[in-house]
Amino acid sequence: MKIRSVLIIDDDGWLAGEFSRRLTQAGFVVSLAQNALEGIDAVDTYHPDAIILDIFMPGPNGIVLLHELRSHSDLAHVPVIVCTNSAADIPKGNLTKYGVTTVLDKVSMHPDDIVAAVRKALT
């Protein structure tokens, strides 16, 4: 069985670390990036099976990164899970057109929800 990899792109270091710990315990290989620019480089380096993405980050935001990901045919299939503080403020239609599989609100979610969301995205 292939070990699946997940890239977490989030400027919240504590939460990214918590997600990483839980995903690693669940058997995933996890890579981290702190912003969209690092995320683009990390996608090219690690070729993740799934991406967890914050939308509101300093510099280029997550929407810019989504557009970049979907403009490359070799990355268009990678499922993206958006996890943000302001999920209610994001028009879901905008995310659906970029292939976002799940939107999680950091405020109301439990950290274990991320493992379930990744598993669902990879099935």
Short mmCIF file of C-alpha atoms in Angstrom, two decimals:
data_model
loop_
_atom_site.label_atom_id
_atom_site.label_comp_id
_atom_site.label_asym_id
_atom_site.label_seq_id
_atom_site.Cartn_x
_atom_site.Cartn_y
_atom_site.Cartn_z
CA MET A 1 0.00 0.00 0.00
CA LYS A 2 1.36 3.40 -1.01
CA ILE A 3 1.95 5.92 1.76
CA ARG A 4 0.02 9.06 0.87
CA SER A 5 1.50 12.53 1.23
CA VAL A 6 -0.15 15.76 2.33
CA LEU A 7 1.11 19.32 1.97
CA ILE A 8 -0.17 21.83 4.54
CA ILE A 9 0.04 25.47 3.41
CA ASP A 10 -0.85 27.71 6.34
CA ASP A 11 0.71 30.71 8.08
CA ASP A 12 -0.61 29.50 11.46
CA GLY A 13 2.41 27.49 12.59
CA TRP A 14 0.77 26.03 15.68
CA LEU A 15 -2.28 24.73 13.83
CA ALA A 16 -0.21 23.44 10.91
CA GLY A 17 1.94 21.56 13.42
CA GLU A 18 -1.14 20.10 15.11
CA PHE A 19 -2.56 18.98 11.75
CA SER A 20 0.83 17.53 10.82
CA ARG A 21 1.03 15.55 14.06
CA ARG A 22 -2.44 14.07 13.64
CA LEU A 23 -1.93 13.24 9.97
CA THR A 24 1.45 11.63 10.69
CA GLN A 25 -0.16 9.52 13.43
CA ALA A 26 -2.76 8.46 10.84
CA GLY A 27 0.00 7.23 8.51
CA PHE A 28 0.47 10.16 6.12
CA VAL A 29 3.75 11.80 5.16
CA VAL A 30 3.36 15.54 5.77
CA SER A 31 5.19 18.58 4.38
CA LEU A 32 4.65 22.17 5.52
CA ALA A 33 4.72 25.58 3.82
CA GLN A 34 4.00 28.88 5.57
CA ASN A 35 2.68 30.90 2.62
CA ALA A 36 1.55 30.62 -0.99
CA LEU A 37 5.02 31.19 -2.45
CA GLU A 38 6.53 28.42 -0.30
CA GLY A 39 3.49 26.32 -1.18
CA ILE A 40 4.13 26.57 -4.92
CA ASP A 41 7.74 25.47 -4.40
CA ALA A 42 6.66 22.66 -2.06
CA VAL A 43 4.12 21.31 -4.56
CA ASP A 44 6.88 21.10 -7.18
CA THR A 45 9.26 19.45 -4.71
CA TYR A 46 6.97 17.00 -2.89
CA HIS A 47 4.20 16.21 -5.42
CA PRO A 48 1.60 15.73 -2.66
CA ASP A 49 -1.44 13.49 -2.96
CA ALA A 50 -3.56 16.15 -1.18
CA ILE A 51 -3.20 19.77 -0.10
CA ILE A 52 -4.59 21.53 2.97
CA LEU A 53 -4.75 25.24 2.22
CA ASP A 54 -5.48 28.38 4.19
CA ILE A 55 -7.03 31.13 2.07
CA PHE A 56 -6.12 34.24 4.04
CA MET A 57 -2.32 34.47 4.30
CA PRO A 58 0.18 37.33 3.98
CA GLY A 59 1.40 37.93 0.43
CA PRO A 60 -0.33 36.01 -2.33
CA ASN A 61 -3.41 34.38 -0.81
CA GLY A 62 -4.78 30.88 -1.17
CA ILE A 63 -7.00 31.80 -4.13
CA VAL A 64 -3.89 32.86 -6.07
CA LEU A 65 -2.31 29.51 -5.21
CA LEU A 66 -5.43 27.59 -6.26
CA HIS A 67 -5.38 29.35 -9.62
CA GLU A 68 -1.70 28.49 -10.04
CA LEU A 69 -2.28 24.84 -9.13
CA ARG A 70 -5.18 24.41 -11.52
CA SER A 71 -3.33 26.07 -14.39
CA HIS A 72 -0.85 23.16 -14.43
CA SER A 73 -2.36 20.00 -15.90
CA ASP A 74 -0.11 17.73 -13.82
CA LEU A 75 -1.49 19.30 -10.61
CA ALA A 76 -5.14 19.70 -11.61
CA HIS A 77 -6.10 16.35 -10.06
CA VAL A 78 -4.66 17.02 -6.59
CA PRO A 79 -7.53 17.42 -4.10
CA VAL A 80 -7.48 20.60 -2.03
CA ILE A 81 -9.04 20.99 1.40
CA VAL A 82 -9.50 24.61 2.42
CA CYS A 83 -9.14 25.26 6.13
CA THR A 84 -9.59 28.88 7.13
CA ASN A 85 -10.73 31.18 9.93
CA SER A 86 -13.34 32.82 7.71
CA ALA A 87 -15.02 29.95 5.89
CA ALA A 88 -18.38 31.76 5.94
CA ASP A 89 -16.85 34.72 4.07
CA ILE A 90 -15.67 32.66 1.09
CA PRO A 91 -18.06 32.18 -1.85
CA LYS A 92 -18.20 28.38 -2.20
CA GLY A 93 -18.74 28.62 -5.97
CA ASN A 94 -15.34 30.25 -6.33
CA LEU A 95 -13.72 27.34 -4.54
CA THR A 96 -15.66 24.64 -6.36
CA LYS A 97 -14.39 25.85 -9.73
CA TYR A 98 -10.85 25.27 -8.41
CA GLY A 99 -11.60 21.70 -7.37
CA VAL A 100 -11.77 22.27 -3.62
CA THR A 101 -13.23 19.11 -2.07
CA THR A 102 -13.93 20.38 1.46
CA VAL A 103 -14.04 23.69 3.33
CA LEU A 104 -13.35 23.55 7.07
CA ASP A 105 -13.73 26.44 9.50
CA LYS A 106 -10.76 26.57 11.90
CA VAL A 107 -12.93 28.17 14.57
CA SER A 108 -15.52 25.40 14.80
CA MET A 109 -13.62 22.29 13.70
CA HIS A 110 -11.88 19.71 15.84
CA PRO A 111 -8.28 18.99 14.75
CA ASP A 112 -9.20 15.34 14.13
CA ASP A 113 -11.60 16.53 11.41
CA ILE A 114 -8.59 17.15 9.17
CA VAL A 115 -7.72 13.44 9.05
CA ALA A 116 -11.27 12.53 8.03
CA ALA A 117 -11.30 15.27 5.38
CA VAL A 118 -8.01 14.07 3.86
CA ARG A 119 -9.15 10.45 3.82
CA LYS A 120 -12.41 11.45 2.13
CA ALA A 121 -10.58 13.59 -0.46
CA LEU A 122 -8.27 10.70 -1.36
CA THR A 123 -11.04 8.11 -1.93
#
